[in-house]
CSV table of C-alpha atoms in Angstrom, one decimal:
chain,number,residue,atom,x,y,z
A,1,MET,CA,12.1,-21.9,12.7
A,2,LYS,CA,11.0,-22.3,9.1
A,3,ILE,CA,9.6,-19.3,7.2
A,4,GLY,CA,7.7,-19.9,4.0
A,5,CYS,CA,7.8,-16.9,1.7
A,6,PHE,CA,4.9,-17.0,-0.9
A,7,VAL,CA,5.7,-15.2,-4.1
A,8,GLU,CA,4.2,-15.2,-7.6
A,9,THR,CA,6.7,-14.6,-10.4
A,10,TYR,CA,4.6,-11.9,-12.2
A,11,ASN,CA,5.0,-9.7,-9.2
A,12,PHE,CA,8.8,-9.6,-9.5
A,13,LYS,CA,9.6,-7.6,-12.6
A,14,TYR,CA,12.7,-5.9,-11.2
A,15,LYS,CA,16.0,-7.3,-10.0
A,16,GLU,CA,15.9,-5.1,-6.9
A,17,GLU,CA,12.9,-7.1,-5.7
A,18,MET,CA,14.7,-10.4,-6.2
A,19,GLU,CA,17.8,-9.0,-4.4
A,20,ALA,CA,15.6,-8.0,-1.5
A,21,LEU,CA,14.2,-11.6,-1.3
A,22,LYS,CA,17.8,-12.9,-1.2
A,23,ILE,CA,18.7,-10.5,1.7
A,24,PHE,CA,15.6,-11.8,3.6
A,25,GLU,CA,16.9,-15.4,3.1
A,26,VAL,CA,20.5,-14.5,4.2
A,27,THR,CA,19.2,-12.5,7.2
A,28,ALA,CA,17.0,-15.4,8.3
A,29,LYS,CA,19.9,-17.8,8.1
A,30,SER,CA,22.1,-15.5,10.1
A,31,LEU,CA,19.5,-15.5,12.8
A,32,GLY,CA,19.3,-19.3,12.8
A,33,HIS,CA,16.1,-19.7,10.7
A,34,ASN,CA,15.2,-21.2,7.4
A,35,PHE,CA,13.7,-19.0,4.7
A,36,GLU,CA,12.1,-20.8,1.7
A,37,VAL,CA,10.7,-19.0,-1.3
A,38,THR,CA,7.8,-20.9,-2.8
A,39,GLY,CA,4.9,-20.4,-5.2
A,40,LYS,CA,1.2,-21.5,-5.2
A,41,GLU,CA,2.2,-25.0,-4.0
A,42,ILE,CA,2.5,-23.4,-0.5
A,43,VAL,CA,-1.3,-23.8,-0.2
A,44,ASN,CA,-0.7,-27.5,0.4
A,45,ARG,CA,2.5,-27.0,2.4
A,46,ILE,CA,1.4,-24.6,5.2
A,47,ASP,CA,2.2,-27.3,7.8
A,48,ASP,CA,5.8,-27.4,6.6
A,49,PHE,CA,6.4,-23.9,8.0
A,50,ASP,CA,6.2,-22.1,11.3
A,51,SER,CA,5.3,-18.7,9.7
A,52,ILE,CA,4.3,-17.3,6.4
A,53,PHE,CA,5.6,-14.2,4.7
A,54,ILE,CA,3.5,-13.1,1.7
A,55,ARG,CA,5.4,-11.2,-1.1
A,56,ALA,CA,2.6,-11.4,-3.8
A,57,THR,CA,-0.2,-9.0,-4.7
A,58,THR,CA,-2.7,-9.2,-2.0
A,59,ASP,CA,-6.5,-9.2,-2.6
A,60,PRO,CA,-9.4,-11.2,-1.2
A,61,LEU,CA,-9.8,-12.8,-4.7
A,62,PHE,CA,-6.2,-13.8,-5.1
A,63,THR,CA,-4.2,-16.9,-3.9
A,64,SER,CA,-2.4,-14.6,-1.4
A,65,TYR,CA,-5.6,-14.3,0.7
A,66,VAL,CA,-6.2,-18.1,0.6
A,67,VAL,CA,-2.6,-18.6,1.9
A,68,SER,CA,-3.1,-16.0,4.7
A,69,ARG,CA,-6.4,-17.5,5.8
A,70,ILE,CA,-5.2,-21.1,5.8
A,71,ALA,CA,-2.0,-20.1,7.8
A,72,GLU,CA,-4.2,-18.3,10.3
A,73,GLU,CA,-6.5,-21.3,10.7
A,74,LYS,CA,-3.5,-23.4,11.4
A,75,GLY,CA,-2.2,-20.9,14.0
A,76,LYS,CA,0.8,-19.7,12.0
A,77,ARG,CA,2.2,-16.2,12.2
A,78,VAL,CA,1.5,-14.6,8.9
A,79,ILE,CA,2.4,-11.3,7.3
A,80,ASP,CA,0.1,-10.1,5.8
A,81,ASP,CA,-2.9,-11.2,7.9
A,82,SER,CA,-6.2,-11.7,6.2
A,83,GLU,CA,-7.9,-8.7,7.9
A,84,SER,CA,-5.2,-6.3,6.7
A,85,ILE,CA,-5.6,-7.7,3.2
A,86,ARG,CA,-9.4,-7.2,3.3
A,87,VAL,CA,-9.2,-3.6,4.6
A,88,CYS,CA,-6.4,-2.4,2.5
A,89,SER,CA,-7.9,-3.9,-0.7
A,90,ASP,CA,-11.1,-1.8,-0.1
A,91,LYS,CA,-10.3,1.9,-0.1
A,92,VAL,CA,-13.8,2.7,1.1
A,93,ALA,CA,-13.5,0.5,4.1
A,94,LEU,CA,-10.0,2.0,4.8
A,95,TYR,CA,-11.4,5.5,4.6
A,96,TYR,CA,-13.9,4.7,7.4
A,97,ARG,CA,-11.1,3.2,9.5
A,98,LEU,CA,-9.0,6.3,9.1
A,99,LEU,CA,-12.0,8.6,9.8
A,100,LYS,CA,-13.0,6.7,12.9
A,101,ARG,CA,-9.4,7.0,14.3
A,102,GLY,CA,-9.3,10.8,13.5
A,103,ILE,CA,-6.4,10.4,11.1
A,104,PRO,CA,-5.8,13.6,9.0
A,105,ILE,CA,-6.8,12.9,5.4
A,106,PRO,CA,-7.6,15.0,2.4
A,107,ARG,CA,-11.3,15.9,2.1
A,108,THR,CA,-12.8,12.6,1.0
A,109,ILE,CA,-16.4,11.6,0.2
A,110,PRO,CA,-17.5,8.0,-0.7
A,111,PHE,CA,-19.8,8.0,-3.7
A,112,TYR,CA,-22.4,5.3,-4.3
A,113,GLY,CA,-23.8,6.4,-7.7
A,114,GLU,CA,-26.2,9.2,-6.6
A,115,PHE,CA,-25.4,11.1,-9.9
A,116,ASP,CA,-27.9,13.9,-9.0
A,117,ARG,CA,-25.5,14.8,-6.2
A,118,LEU,CA,-22.2,14.4,-8.0
A,119,GLU,CA,-21.8,18.0,-9.1
A,120,SER,CA,-22.5,19.4,-5.7
A,121,ILE,CA,-20.1,16.9,-4.1
A,122,ALA,CA,-17.4,17.9,-6.5
A,123,GLU,CA,-18.0,21.6,-5.8
A,124,GLU,CA,-17.8,20.9,-2.1
A,125,ILE,CA,-14.4,19.1,-2.6
A,126,GLY,CA,-13.1,21.5,-5.2
A,127,TYR,CA,-11.5,20.8,-8.6
A,128,PRO,CA,-9.5,18.9,-9.5
A,129,VAL,CA,-11.1,15.9,-7.9
A,130,VAL,CA,-9.2,12.6,-7.5
A,131,VAL,CA,-11.3,9.5,-8.2
A,132,LYS,CA,-10.3,6.2,-6.7
A,133,ALA,CA,-11.7,2.7,-7.2
A,134,PRO,CA,-11.9,0.7,-4.0
A,135,ASN,CA,-9.3,-1.9,-5.1
A,136,SER,CA,-6.8,0.5,-6.7
A,137,ARG,CA,-3.1,-0.3,-6.4
A,138,PHE,CA,0.1,1.0,-7.9
A,139,SER,CA,-1.8,4.2,-9.0
A,140,LEU,CA,-4.1,2.1,-11.2
A,141,TYR,CA,-7.8,3.1,-11.2
A,142,VAL,CA,-6.8,6.4,-9.7
A,143,GLU,CA,-7.6,9.3,-12.0
A,144,LYS,CA,-8.0,13.1,-11.8
A,145,ALA,CA,-11.0,15.1,-13.1
A,146,ASN,CA,-10.5,18.8,-13.8
A,147,THR,CA,-14.1,19.4,-14.8
A,148,PHE,CA,-17.6,18.0,-14.0
A,149,GLU,CA,-17.7,16.5,-17.5
A,150,GLU,CA,-14.5,14.6,-16.9
A,151,LEU,CA,-15.7,13.5,-13.4
A,152,LEU,CA,-18.9,12.2,-14.8
A,153,VAL,CA,-17.2,10.0,-17.4
A,154,ILE,CA,-14.6,8.6,-14.9
A,155,ALA,CA,-17.3,8.0,-12.2
A,156,LYS,CA,-19.5,6.1,-14.5
A,157,ARG,CA,-16.6,4.0,-15.8
A,158,PHE,CA,-15.4,3.1,-12.3
A,159,LEU,CA,-18.8,2.3,-11.0
A,160,ARG,CA,-19.2,-0.4,-13.7
A,161,ARG,CA,-16.7,-2.5,-11.6
A,162,SER,CA,-17.6,-1.5,-8.1
A,163,LYS,CA,-20.5,-0.3,-6.0
A,164,ALA,CA,-18.7,2.7,-4.6
A,165,ILE,CA,-15.8,4.9,-5.3
A,166,LEU,CA,-13.9,7.6,-3.4
A,167,LEU,CA,-13.9,11.3,-4.4
A,168,GLN,CA,-10.9,13.1,-2.9
A,169,LYS,CA,-9.4,16.6,-2.8
A,170,PHE,CA,-6.3,16.8,-4.9
A,171,ILE,CA,-3.1,17.9,-3.0
A,172,GLN,CA,-0.3,19.2,-5.2
A,173,SER,CA,3.1,17.9,-4.3
A,174,THR,CA,6.4,16.8,-5.7
A,175,PHE,CA,6.6,13.6,-3.7
A,176,ASP,CA,4.7,11.2,-1.3
A,177,TRP,CA,6.1,10.1,2.0
A,178,ARG,CA,6.1,6.3,2.2
A,179,ILE,CA,6.5,5.3,5.9
A,180,GLY,CA,7.1,1.6,6.6
A,181,VAL,CA,5.4,0.5,9.9
A,182,LEU,CA,5.7,-2.9,11.5
A,183,ASN,CA,4.0,-3.9,14.7
A,184,GLY,CA,3.3,-0.2,15.5
A,185,ARG,CA,6.9,1.0,14.9
A,186,VAL,CA,8.4,2.9,12.0
A,187,ILE,CA,11.1,0.7,10.3
A,188,TYR,CA,11.9,2.8,7.3
A,189,ALA,CA,11.0,6.0,5.6
A,190,CYS,CA,11.4,7.3,2.0
A,191,LYS,CA,10.1,9.8,-0.5
A,192,TYR,CA,8.4,8.5,-3.6
A,193,LEU,CA,9.2,11.3,-6.1
A,194,LEU,CA,6.6,12.1,-8.7
A,195,PRO,CA,7.8,11.6,-12.2
A,196,LYS,CA,8.3,14.7,-14.3
A,197,GLY,CA,5.1,15.6,-16.0
A,198,GLY,CA,3.0,13.3,-13.8
A,199,TRP,CA,1.0,13.6,-10.6
A,200,LYS,CA,1.1,9.9,-9.5
A,201,ILE,CA,4.0,7.6,-8.5
A,202,ARG,CA,3.1,5.5,-11.5
A,203,ASP,CA,1.8,7.6,-14.3
A,204,VAL,CA,1.5,7.8,-18.1
A,205,VAL,CA,3.5,10.7,-19.6
A,206,ASN,CA,3.7,11.1,-23.4
A,207,ASN,CA,2.0,7.7,-23.8
A,208,ARG,CA,4.7,6.0,-21.7
A,209,VAL,CA,4.3,4.4,-18.3
A,210,VAL,CA,6.8,6.1,-16.0
A,211,TRP,CA,7.7,5.6,-12.3
A,212,GLY,CA,9.0,8.2,-9.9
A,213,GLU,CA,12.3,7.7,-8.1
A,214,VAL,CA,12.6,6.5,-4.5
A,215,LYS,CA,14.7,8.5,-2.1
A,216,ALA,CA,15.3,6.9,1.3
A,217,VAL,CA,15.4,8.9,4.4
A,218,SER,CA,16.6,7.7,7.8
A,219,ARG,CA,13.7,6.9,10.1
A,220,GLU,CA,15.5,8.7,12.9
A,221,THR,CA,15.4,12.0,11.0
A,222,ILE,CA,11.7,12.3,10.2
A,223,SER,CA,9.5,14.6,12.3
A,224,PRO,CA,7.8,13.1,15.4
A,225,LYS,CA,4.5,14.4,13.9
A,226,LEU,CA,5.0,12.5,10.7
A,227,LYS,CA,6.0,9.4,12.6
A,228,LYS,CA,2.9,9.5,14.9
A,229,ILE,CA,0.5,10.0,12.0
A,230,ALA,CA,2.0,7.0,10.1
A,231,ILE,CA,1.8,4.8,13.2
A,232,ASP,CA,-1.7,5.8,14.0
A,233,ALA,CA,-2.8,5.2,10.4
A,234,ALA,CA,-1.3,1.8,10.4
A,235,LYS,CA,-3.0,0.9,13.7
A,236,SER,CA,-6.3,1.8,12.2
A,237,VAL,CA,-5.8,-1.4,10.1
A,238,GLY,CA,-3.8,-3.7,12.4
A,239,ASP,CA,-0.4,-4.5,13.8
A,240,GLY,CA,1.2,-6.0,10.7
A,241,LEU,CA,3.5,-4.6,8.0
A,242,TYR,CA,2.3,-1.6,6.2
A,243,GLY,CA,3.4,1.2,3.9
A,244,VAL,CA,1.7,4.4,4.7
A,245,ASP,CA,1.5,7.0,2.0
A,246,ILE,CA,1.3,10.6,3.2
A,247,LYS,CA,1.2,14.1,1.6
A,248,GLN,CA,3.0,17.0,3.2
A,249,VAL,CA,1.7,20.5,3.0
A,250,GLY,CA,4.0,22.9,5.0
A,251,LYS,CA,4.1,21.3,8.4
A,252,ASP,CA,0.9,19.4,8.0
A,253,PHE,CA,0.5,15.8,6.9
A,254,TYR,CA,-2.4,14.0,5.2
A,255,VAL,CA,-2.7,10.2,4.9
A,256,ILE,CA,-3.5,9.2,1.3
A,257,GLU,CA,-3.7,5.4,2.0
A,258,VAL,CA,-2.4,2.5,4.0
A,259,ASN,CA,-0.9,-0.4,2.0
A,260,ASP,CA,-0.5,-3.9,3.2
A,261,ASN,CA,2.4,-5.9,1.6
A,262,PRO,CA,4.4,-2.7,0.9
A,263,THR,CA,7.1,-2.8,-1.8
A,264,ILE,CA,10.7,-3.5,-0.6
A,265,MET,CA,13.4,-3.2,-3.2
A,266,HIS,CA,17.1,-3.4,-2.5
A,267,GLY,CA,18.7,0.0,-2.8
A,268,MET,CA,15.4,1.8,-2.4
A,269,GLU,CA,13.3,1.4,0.7
A,270,ASP,CA,16.3,-0.2,2.5
A,271,ALA,CA,18.9,2.3,1.5
A,272,LYS,CA,19.1,4.1,4.8
A,273,ASP,CA,17.6,1.7,7.4
A,274,LYS,CA,19.3,-1.6,6.4
A,275,ASP,CA,18.0,-3.5,9.5
A,276,ILE,CA,14.4,-3.7,8.1
A,277,TYR,CA,15.1,-7.3,7.0
A,278,GLU,CA,16.1,-8.3,10.5
A,279,LYS,CA,13.1,-6.6,12.0
A,280,ILE,CA,10.7,-8.3,9.7
A,281,ILE,CA,12.3,-11.8,10.2
A,282,LEU,CA,12.2,-11.3,14.0
A,283,ALA,CA,8.5,-10.4,13.7
A,284,LEU,CA,7.8,-13.6,11.7
A,285,VAL,CA,9.5,-15.8,14.3
A,286,ALA,CA,8.3,-14.0,17.5
């Protein structure tokens, strides 16, 4: 079978991402399939492929969504599917999905601009309050307010670009779990360590953008409770490929968000469970 892999060059800033793409290609070939990396021209070439694998930033306003929708209309297997893109690109919609399924999450309240209620909502959550824009990604448009004055400034700024934001309880930790889930099964696990002096995976420390390190953990060694929560959270969106971000407090776990199109870098997410490439290829040709 022929797999078309849609990428956009601005997404691939690190050699580890390109190395992962090469492993996808080699793995597909070893399984008897063709794997072609292509850019925006794929929009007019969907019929050339049996399935589509998106490795570009996903958003309903981006080319990736157009590619996904066209592929679906033509009956192609596609990762990521358009529904997953829509839900994961809207943190408010994702919140309601998680809530409906009973997934443990930090205390979270959607805020629609009722500023006369903002202070009481913040007091209910407790400071510091994490403020998230609906389409935040890579820790962008995610900020922390330590006081009501800070919260008011952030909320007004975020609401200039969206109709709603999320206000969420801050959970102190030194890392986030990132659990990769494909078709309802965990395919990899890792810890995204928080950078020194920061509280987000991507943060600004001393006026410099810094990223935390990635520490892979064998999927067979994570607790059954963590595994179940990650799978249930992924199922609240669909049955595609997801990266589920989870905070751990003692023996309890809280889902922070579910990401479609999760990052896969050679030597990082794949460091322990090296068969993730084969599992994804097999899902594309099933």
